Coordinates of C-alpha atoms in Angstrom, one line a residue:
X1210 CA 251.0 94.2 212.5
X1211 CA 253.0 91.7 210.5
X1212 CA 255.2 89.1 212.1
X1213 CA 258.5 87.9 210.8
X1214 CA 259.9 84.6 211.9
X1215 CA 263.1 82.6 211.1
X1216 CA 264.5 79.2 211.8
X1217 CA 267.9 78.1 210.8
X1218 CA 268.8 74.2 209.8
X1219 CA 272.5 73.9 210.6
X1220 CA 274.3 72.2 207.7
X1221 CA 271.4 71.2 205.8
X1222 CA 271.6 71.6 202.0
X1223 CA 268.7 71.1 199.7
X1224 CA 268.6 71.9 195.9
X1225 CA 267.7 75.5 195.1
X1226 CA 264.8 74.4 192.9
X1227 CA 263.3 72.3 195.5
X1228 CA 263.6 75.2 198.0
X1229 CA 261.9 77.7 195.5
X1230 CA 259.1 75.3 195.3
X1231 CA 258.6 74.9 198.9
X1232 CA 258.9 78.7 199.2
X1233 CA 256.0 79.3 196.7
X1234 CA 253.8 76.7 198.6
X1235 CA 254.3 78.5 201.8
X1236 CA 253.9 81.9 200.5
X1237 CA 250.6 80.7 198.9
X1238 CA 249.2 79.9 202.6
X1239 CA 246.3 82.2 203.7
X1240 CA 247.5 85.4 205.2
X1241 CA 251.2 84.6 204.6
X1242 CA 252.6 87.6 203.1
X1243 CA 256.2 86.4 202.2
X1244 CA 258.2 83.2 202.4
X1245 CA 261.7 82.3 201.5
X1246 CA 263.6 78.9 202.1
X1247 CA 267.2 79.6 201.0
X1248 CA 270.7 78.6 201.9
X1249 CA 272.4 81.3 204.0
X1250 CA 274.9 82.7 201.5
X1251 CA 275.4 86.5 201.6
X1252 CA 273.5 87.0 198.2
X1253 CA 270.6 84.9 199.7
X1254 CA 270.3 86.8 202.8
X1255 CA 270.4 90.0 200.9
X1256 CA 267.4 88.9 199.0
X1257 CA 265.7 87.7 202.0
X1258 CA 266.7 91.1 203.8
X1259 CA 265.2 93.1 200.8
X1260 CA 261.9 91.0 201.0
X1261 CA 261.6 91.9 204.6
X1262 CA 261.6 88.5 206.0
X1263 CA 265.1 88.1 207.7
X1264 CA 265.4 88.7 211.4
X1265 CA 268.3 88.3 213.7
X1266 CA 268.1 84.5 213.6
X1267 CA 268.6 84.5 209.9
X1268 CA 271.2 87.2 209.7
X1269 CA 273.3 84.8 211.9
X1270 CA 273.0 81.8 209.5
X1271 CA 276.3 80.9 207.7
X1272 CA 276.6 79.9 204.0
X1273 CA 276.3 76.1 204.6
X1274 CA 273.0 76.7 206.7
X1275 CA 269.5 76.7 205.5
X1276 CA 267.3 79.5 206.4
X1277 CA 263.3 79.2 206.6
X1278 CA 262.1 82.8 206.7
X1279 CA 258.4 84.2 206.2
X1280 CA 256.3 87.0 207.2
X1281 CA 252.6 86.7 208.0
X1282 CA 249.7 88.6 209.3
X1283 CA 249.8 87.2 213.1
X1284 CA 252.0 85.3 215.3
X1285 CA 249.6 82.1 215.1
X1286 CA 249.6 82.2 211.3
X1287 CA 253.4 82.6 211.2
X1288 CA 254.0 79.8 213.7
X1289 CA 251.6 77.5 211.4
X1290 CA 253.3 78.5 208.4
X1291 CA 256.8 77.6 209.8
X1292 CA 255.4 74.3 210.9
X1293 CA 254.4 73.6 207.2
X1294 CA 257.6 74.6 206.0
X1295 CA 259.4 72.3 208.5
X1296 CA 257.0 69.5 207.4
X1297 CA 258.0 70.0 203.9
X1298 CA 261.6 69.8 204.7
X1299 CA 261.6 66.7 206.5
X1300 CA 259.6 64.7 203.8
X1301 CA 263.0 63.7 202.1
X1302 CA 264.4 62.6 205.4
X1303 CA 261.0 60.4 206.0
X1304 CA 261.6 58.8 202.7
X1305 CA 265.4 58.1 203.4
X1306 CA 264.4 56.6 206.8
X1307 CA 261.8 54.2 205.3
X1308 CA 264.2 53.2 202.8
X1309 CA 262.2 54.1 199.6
X1310 CA 265.2 56.3 198.5
X1311 CA 268.7 57.1 199.3
X1312 CA 270.5 60.3 198.6
X1313 CA 274.3 60.3 199.0
X1314 CA 275.7 63.3 200.8
X1315 CA 278.9 63.4 198.7
X1316 CA 280.3 62.8 195.3
X1317 CA 282.3 59.9 196.7
X1318 CA 279.5 58.2 198.1
X1319 CA 277.3 58.7 195.0
X1320 CA 280.2 57.0 193.1
X1321 CA 280.0 54.1 195.5
X1322 CA 276.3 53.9 194.4
X1323 CA 277.0 54.3 190.9
X1324 CA 280.7 53.1 190.1
X1325 CA 280.3 53.5 186.3
X1326 CA 279.1 57.2 186.3
X1327 CA 280.8 59.2 184.0
X1328 CA 279.0 62.7 184.6
X1329 CA 278.3 64.9 187.8
X1330 CA 275.4 67.4 187.5
X1331 CA 276.3 70.1 190.0
X1332 CA 273.4 72.2 191.4
X1333 CA 274.6 73.9 194.6
X1334 CA 274.8 77.5 195.4
X1335 CA 277.5 79.2 193.4
X1336 CA 279.8 79.8 196.2
X1337 CA 280.2 75.9 196.5
X1338 CA 279.7 74.8 193.0
X1339 CA 283.3 75.3 191.8
X1340 CA 284.8 73.1 194.8
X1341 CA 282.3 70.5 193.8
X1342 CA 283.1 70.6 190.2
X1343 CA 286.8 70.0 191.1
X1344 CA 286.0 67.0 193.2
X1345 CA 284.1 65.8 190.2
X1346 CA 286.9 66.2 187.8
X1347 CA 289.2 64.5 190.1
X1348 CA 287.1 61.4 190.2
X1349 CA 287.3 61.2 186.4
X1350 CA 283.7 62.8 186.0
X1351 CA 282.6 65.2 183.1
X1352 CA 280.7 68.0 184.8
X1353 CA 277.4 69.6 184.0
X1354 CA 277.2 72.9 186.2
X1355 CA 273.6 73.9 186.6
X1356 CA 274.7 76.5 189.3
X1357 CA 275.1 80.1 188.3
X1358 CA 277.1 82.6 190.3
X1359 CA 280.4 81.1 189.6
X1360 CA 283.2 83.4 188.8
X1361 CA 284.5 83.6 185.4
X1362 CA 288.0 82.9 186.8
X1363 CA 286.8 79.6 188.3
X1364 CA 285.0 78.9 184.9
X1365 CA 288.1 79.2 183.0
X1366 CA 290.5 77.3 185.5
X1367 CA 287.8 74.4 185.8
X1368 CA 287.4 74.3 181.9
X1369 CA 291.1 74.1 181.4
X1370 CA 291.7 71.2 183.8
X1371 CA 288.7 69.3 182.4
X1372 CA 290.3 69.8 179.0
X1373 CA 293.7 68.4 180.3
X1374 CA 292.0 65.4 181.7
X1375 CA 289.9 64.6 178.6
X1376 CA 286.8 65.7 180.3
X1377 CA 284.5 68.5 179.6
X1378 CA 282.8 71.2 181.8
X1379 CA 279.3 71.9 180.7
X1380 CA 278.3 75.5 182.3
X1381 CA 278.3 77.0 184.7
X1382 CA 274.5 78.3 184.2
X1383 CA 274.2 75.2 182.1
X1384 CA 270.4 74.2 182.1
X1385 CA 270.0 71.9 179.2
X1386 CA 271.7 68.7 177.9
X1387 CA 270.8 65.6 176.1
X1388 CA 273.5 62.9 176.3
X1389 CA 273.2 59.5 174.7
X1390 CA 269.3 60.1 174.7
X1391 CA 269.1 61.0 178.3
X1392 CA 267.6 64.5 178.9
X1393 CA 269.4 66.4 181.7
X1394 CA 267.9 69.3 183.7
X1395 CA 265.5 71.4 181.5
X1396 CA 265.4 69.1 178.3
X1397 CA 262.8 67.4 176.2
X1398 CA 262.1 63.9 175.4
X1399 CA 263.8 64.0 171.8
X1400 CA 264.1 60.9 169.7
X1401 CA 267.6 59.6 168.9
X1402 CA 268.8 60.8 165.6
X1403 CA 272.0 61.8 163.7
X1404 CA 272.1 65.6 164.4
X1405 CA 274.4 66.7 167.1
X1406 CA 273.7 70.1 169.0
X1407 CA 276.3 72.3 170.7
X1408 CA 274.5 75.1 172.5
X1409 CA 275.4 78.2 174.8
X1410 CA 271.6 78.7 175.3
X1411 CA 269.2 76.3 177.0
X1412 CA 266.1 77.4 175.5
X1413 CA 267.8 77.5 172.2
X1414 CA 268.7 74.0 172.4
X1415 CA 265.1 73.1 173.4
X1416 CA 263.4 74.9 170.6
X1417 CA 265.8 73.6 168.0
X1418 CA 265.7 70.0 169.2
X1419 CA 261.8 70.0 169.5
X1420 CA 261.6 71.5 165.9
X1421 CA 264.0 68.8 164.7
X1422 CA 261.8 66.1 166.4
X1423 CA 258.6 67.5 164.5
X1424 CA 260.4 67.5 161.3
X1425 CA 260.9 63.7 161.7
X1426 CA 264.5 63.9 162.9
X1427 CA 266.3 63.1 166.1
X1428 CA 269.3 64.1 168.2
X1429 CA 272.5 62.2 168.9
X1430 CA 273.7 64.5 171.5
X1431 CA 272.8 68.1 172.7
X1432 CA 275.6 69.4 174.7
X1433 CA 275.2 72.8 176.6
X1434 CA 278.3 74.7 177.3
X1435 CA 277.2 77.7 179.5
X1436 CA 276.2 81.1 178.4
X1437 CA 279.8 82.6 178.8
X1438 CA 281.7 79.9 177.0
X1439 CA 282.1 82.1 173.8
X1440 CA 283.3 85.2 175.5
X1441 CA 286.7 86.1 175.0
X1442 CA 288.0 85.4 178.3
X1443 CA 286.8 81.8 178.1
X1444 CA 287.7 81.4 174.7
X1445 CA 285.2 78.7 173.6
X1446 CA 286.8 76.0 175.3
X1447 CA 283.9 73.6 175.9
X1448 CA 282.4 74.6 172.5
X1449 CA 285.5 73.5 170.8
X1450 CA 285.7 70.2 172.7
X1451 CA 282.1 69.5 172.1
X1452 CA 282.7 70.0 168.1
X1453 CA 285.6 67.7 168.5
X1454 CA 283.6 65.0 170.2
X1455 CA 280.7 65.2 167.9
X1456 CA 283.0 65.3 164.8
X1457 CA 284.4 62.1 166.0
X1458 CA 281.2 60.6 167.0
X1459 CA 280.1 57.8 164.3
X1460 CA 276.4 58.6 165.2
X1461 CA 276.5 62.3 164.3
X1462 CA 276.1 63.3 160.7
X1463 CA 275.4 67.0 161.1
X1464 CA 276.2 69.4 163.7
X1465 CA 274.0 72.6 165.0
X1466 CA 275.8 75.3 166.8
X1467 CA 273.6 77.8 168.9
X1468 CA 275.0 80.9 170.8
X1469 CA 274.3 84.6 171.3
X1470 CA 276.8 86.7 169.4
X1471 CA 280.2 85.3 170.5
X1472 CA 283.4 87.3 170.7
X1473 CA 285.1 88.0 167.4
X1474 CA 288.3 86.1 168.4
X1475 CA 286.1 83.0 169.3
X1476 CA 284.3 83.3 166.2
X1477 CA 287.3 82.9 164.3
X1478 CA 288.4 79.8 166.3
X1479 CA 284.9 78.3 165.8
X1480 CA 285.2 78.9 162.0
X1481 CA 288.5 77.5 161.7
X1482 CA 287.5 74.4 163.6
X1483 CA 284.5 74.0 161.4
X1484 CA 286.5 74.3 158.2
X1485 CA 288.8 71.3 159.6
X1486 CA 285.6 69.1 159.9
X1487 CA 284.4 66.8 157.1
X1488 CA 280.9 67.0 158.6
X1489 CA 278.3 69.7 157.7
X1490 CA 277.1 72.3 160.2
X1491 CA 274.4 74.8 160.8
X1492 CA 275.3 77.8 162.7
X1493 CA 273.0 80.1 164.6
X1494 CA 274.5 83.1 166.5
X1495 CA 271.2 84.5 167.2
X1496 CA 271.1 88.3 166.8
X1497 CA 274.9 88.4 165.2
X1498 CA 275.7 90.4 162.0
X1499 CA 277.2 88.6 159.2
X1500 CA 279.5 86.0 160.2
X1501 CA 282.3 84.3 157.8
X1502 CA 282.3 80.5 158.1
X1503 CA 284.4 77.9 156.5
X1504 CA 283.9 74.4 155.2
X1505 CA 280.5 72.9 154.9
X1506 CA 278.6 75.5 157.1
X1507 CA 275.5 77.4 156.8
X1508 CA 274.4 80.3 158.7
X1509 CA 270.8 80.4 160.5
X1510 CA 269.4 83.7 161.7
X1511 CA 266.7 82.2 163.8
X1512 CA 266.1 78.9 165.8
X1513 CA 263.6 77.8 163.4
X1514 CA 265.6 78.3 160.3
X1515 CA 268.5 76.3 162.2
X1516 CA 266.3 73.4 162.7
X1517 CA 265.0 73.5 159.1
X1518 CA 268.6 73.7 157.6
X1519 CA 269.7 70.9 159.7
X1520 CA 266.8 68.7 158.4
X1521 CA 266.8 70.0 154.7
X1522 CA 263.2 70.7 154.9
X1523 CA 260.6 73.3 155.9
X1524 CA 258.1 73.2 158.7
X1525 CA 254.6 72.6 157.5
X1526 CA 252.8 76.0 156.8
X1527 CA 251.0 77.0 160.0
X1528 CA 247.5 76.9 160.3
X1529 CA 247.3 79.8 162.8
X1530 CA 246.1 83.0 161.0
X1531 CA 245.9 86.5 162.1
X1532 CA 244.6 89.3 159.9
X1533 CA 246.9 92.0 158.5
X1534 CA 246.3 95.0 160.9
X1535 CA 244.0 93.0 163.0
X1536 CA 245.3 94.4 166.3
X1537 CA 243.4 97.1 167.8
X1538 CA 246.4 98.5 170.0
X1539 CA 249.4 99.9 168.1
X1540 CA 252.1 98.0 170.2
X1541 CA 253.5 94.3 170.8
X1542 CA 254.2 93.1 174.4
X1543 CA 256.4 90.1 174.4
X1544 CA 256.3 88.3 177.9
X1545 CA 259.0 85.3 177.5
X1546 CA 260.2 82.7 179.8
X1547 CA 262.9 81.6 177.3
X1548 CA 265.6 84.2 176.9
X1549 CA 266.9 83.0 173.5
X1550 CA 263.2 82.7 172.4
X1551 CA 263.1 86.6 173.3
X1552 CA 266.3 87.1 171.3
X1553 CA 264.9 85.2 168.4
X1554 CA 261.7 87.4 168.4
X1555 CA 264.0 90.6 168.5
X1556 CA 265.8 89.3 165.2
X1557 CA 262.4 89.1 163.5
X1558 CA 261.4 92.9 164.6
X1559 CA 264.7 94.2 163.9
X1560 CA 265.1 92.6 160.5
X1561 CA 261.5 93.7 159.6
X1562 CA 262.7 97.3 160.5
X1563 CA 260.2 97.5 163.4
X1564 CA 261.8 99.4 166.3
X1565 CA 261.7 97.3 169.7
X1566 CA 263.0 97.4 172.9
X1567 CA 264.0 94.5 175.3
X1568 CA 265.5 94.3 178.8
X1569 CA 267.8 91.6 177.3
X1570 CA 268.6 93.5 174.0
X1571 CA 270.5 91.7 171.1
X1572 CA 272.6 94.1 168.8
X1573 CA 270.6 96.5 166.9
X1574 CA 267.9 96.6 169.5
X1575 CA 267.4 99.3 172.1
X1576 CA 267.6 98.6 175.7
X1577 CA 264.3 99.2 177.8
X1578 CA 264.3 102.3 179.7
X1579 CA 262.1 103.4 182.7
X1580 CA 258.6 104.3 181.5
X1581 CA 259.4 103.0 178.1
X1582 CA 256.4 102.4 175.7
X1583 CA 256.2 100.9 172.2
X1584 CA 257.2 97.4 171.1
X1585 CA 258.6 95.6 174.4
X1586 CA 260.1 92.1 174.5
X1587 CA 260.7 91.0 177.9
X1588 CA 262.7 88.1 179.1
X1589 CA 261.1 87.2 182.4
X1590 CA 263.9 84.7 182.9
X1591 CA 266.3 87.5 183.7
X1592 CA 267.7 88.2 186.9
X1593 CA 265.7 91.2 187.7
X1594 CA 262.5 89.0 187.6
X1595 CA 263.9 85.8 189.3
X1596 CA 266.2 86.9 192.1
X1597 CA 265.0 84.8 194.9
X1598 CA 262.2 83.4 192.8
X1599 CA 261.8 80.4 190.5
X1600 CA 262.4 80.5 186.7
X1601 CA 259.0 81.1 184.9
X1602 CA 259.6 77.7 183.1
X1603 CA 259.5 76.3 186.7
X1604 CA 256.7 78.6 188.2
X1605 CA 254.5 80.4 185.4
X1606 CA 253.2 82.9 187.9
X1607 CA 256.2 85.0 187.3
X1608 CA 254.4 86.1 184.2
X1609 CA 251.2 86.8 186.0
X1610 CA 251.6 90.7 186.9
X1611 CA 253.2 91.7 183.5
X1612 CA 250.5 89.8 181.7
X1613 CA 247.6 91.6 183.9
X1614 CA 249.4 95.0 182.9
X1615 CA 249.6 94.1 179.3
X1616 CA 245.8 93.0 179.0
X1617 CA 244.7 96.3 180.8
X1618 CA 246.9 98.6 178.5
X1619 CA 244.7 99.8 175.7
X1620 CA 248.0 100.7 173.6
X1621 CA 249.0 97.0 173.5
X1622 CA 247.4 95.3 170.5
X1623 CA 249.4 91.8 170.7
X1624 CA 250.7 89.9 173.6
X1625 CA 253.4 87.4 172.8
X1626 CA 254.0 84.5 174.9
X1627 CA 256.1 81.2 175.0
X1628 CA 255.4 77.9 176.9
X1629 CA 258.7 75.7 177.2
X1630 CA 257.6 72.1 178.2
X1631 CA 259.8 69.3 179.2
X1632 CA 261.6 67.8 182.2
X1633 CA 262.3 70.4 184.9
X1634 CA 259.5 72.5 183.9
X1635 CA 256.1 73.2 185.4
X1636 CA 253.5 70.3 185.3
X1637 CA 251.0 72.4 183.5
X1638 CA 252.1 75.7 182.2
X1639 CA 248.9 76.0 179.6
X1640 CA 246.5 75.4 182.5
X1641 CA 248.1 78.1 184.7
X1642 CA 247.8 80.5 181.7
X1643 CA 244.4 79.6 180.6
X1644 CA 243.3 80.2 184.1
X1645 CA 244.6 83.7 183.9
X1646 CA 242.5 84.4 180.6
X1647 CA 239.3 82.8 181.7
X1648 CA 236.6 84.8 180.9
X1649 CA 238.2 87.2 178.5
X1650 CA 237.3 85.4 175.1
X1651 CA 237.6 88.0 172.1
X1652 CA 238.3 91.0 174.4
X1653 CA 241.6 93.2 174.5
X1654 CA 244.9 92.2 172.8
X1655 CA 245.4 89.3 170.5
X1656 CA 247.4 86.8 172.3
X1657 CA 249.8 84.8 170.1
X1658 CA 252.0 82.2 171.6
X1659 CA 254.1 79.2 170.7
X1660 CA 255.0 75.9 172.5
X1661 CA 258.4 74.4 172.9
X1662 CA 257.9 70.8 173.4
X1663 CA 257.1 67.3 172.0
X1664 CA 254.4 64.8 172.4
X1665 CA 256.3 62.6 174.5
X1666 CA 257.2 65.4 177.2
X1667 CA 255.9 64.9 180.7
X1668 CA 253.3 67.7 179.5
X1669 CA 252.2 66.2 176.2
X1670 CA 252.4 68.9 173.4
X1671 CA 249.0 68.3 171.9
X1672 CA 247.3 68.8 175.4
X1673 CA 249.1 71.9 176.2
X1674 CA 248.5 73.4 172.8
X1675 CA 244.7 72.6 173.1
X1676 CA 244.5 74.2 176.4
X1677 CA 246.0 77.4 175.0
X1678 CA 243.6 77.5 172.1
X1679 CA 240.6 76.9 174.2
X1680 CA 241.6 79.9 176.2
X1681 CA 241.7 82.0 173.1
X1682 CA 245.5 81.9 172.3
X1683 CA 246.6 81.7 168.7
X1684 CA 249.1 79.1 168.8
X1685 CA 252.0 79.2 166.1
X1686 CA 254.0 76.2 165.1
X1687 CA 257.1 77.9 166.2
X1688 CA 258.5 80.9 168.3
X1689 CA 259.7 82.7 165.1
X1690 CA 256.1 81.9 163.3
X1691 CA 254.5 83.6 166.4
X1692 CA 256.6 86.7 166.2
X1693 CA 256.0 86.8 162.4
X1694 CA 252.1 86.6 163.2
X1695 CA 252.5 89.6 165.6
X1696 CA 254.2 91.7 163.0
X1697 CA 251.3 91.0 160.6
X1698 CA 248.7 92.0 163.2
X1699 CA 250.2 95.3 163.8
X1700 CA 251.1 96.2 160.2
X1701 CA 249.3 98.9 158.1

């Protein structure tokens, strides 16, 4: 009979991404059935409870406590796994005591270490993120909020306060930024250049900035604003601030704006601000219907076209080739780690008149229903797949089971996948995918993919691409090109 064991570390905080990686390591131990290392917030305890790993000890944890929870086949195995988890947790402490690193425990302590710092990156549980952001603003720091689960009321209040102080709040749930050439959170090693990016989409910023780099250009700054910034309630506060700053930046000649469809009132405000600028703009409201713009602005319907318009030239014609109607099965199954990459593929299908459904449907696309068949484009970074688990950009095994199901489904003719490289991501996502596909060369569905990244990323682009190709994946030069190849493969 399985054994559940919990331990609580009072008042100990560790970054959620680090905890997710530790959880994965413990859960992978032999005969450990499930494991979770999480802060004891009500939401996290619900996840642990639903996973069947929370006992009375864990239930008693407070929001500021760290819970170690696991379920194993026997008491001996559970005790050994708990000991392994505690060893992982104590590693940072050992490093600190040896003097090899020092981790300040407060913003004020961090400012003592780095008095010239101008930005705080907040990555704490959502219940605490707004309070930490207020502290940062009071210290005169810009804020990048990686944390999610922050109320929209707090977001509005923080952004108004930041604006009044001449600062900006990027986020909440802001995963990507490049400031003065420094990649923050999930971002790529993009060369400096004269194109500025404002984005309410992390993977959208990554895809466009990488394609700009491949076209020979570079980025001055890429300012993430969070996925809700262009909602009517928030009013595009940070987007408009970012446009103002890039408009005044002497190192920025052209500005790219990326977002899912904004609220109409926000579109009007943004269009008016663009019309007041002397600089040129490319605007990509991915999935939106026609949008009226003012001034020197052009509308892009895809991330690829946004990069091409910004650079004034086209990507090289791709060498990947798929024959018309080459797919044996009738349907396409898209398994995406990037939400905006999934949205971009939907645009291609919708605009081609091909009916498609998605769990993160854009306007004009059907929402996936239970037992749905047909062309399905799935955002695996959505909450339904990542509650209590790492994002698939960090942990590619999130895609494993949906991939097995698609490979075994005779109605699936094409599987679409994406790989997103860069800082913060998995060390070898292509290697993981190749291990899944080992031994199936030429069998089953055609697999078409794209890689968002550049050669200077921690996972070099060419090496990752080569691993995919050796595993039988047809690698397109962009996500949009991959979707176009999939449409060709299923065409009559």
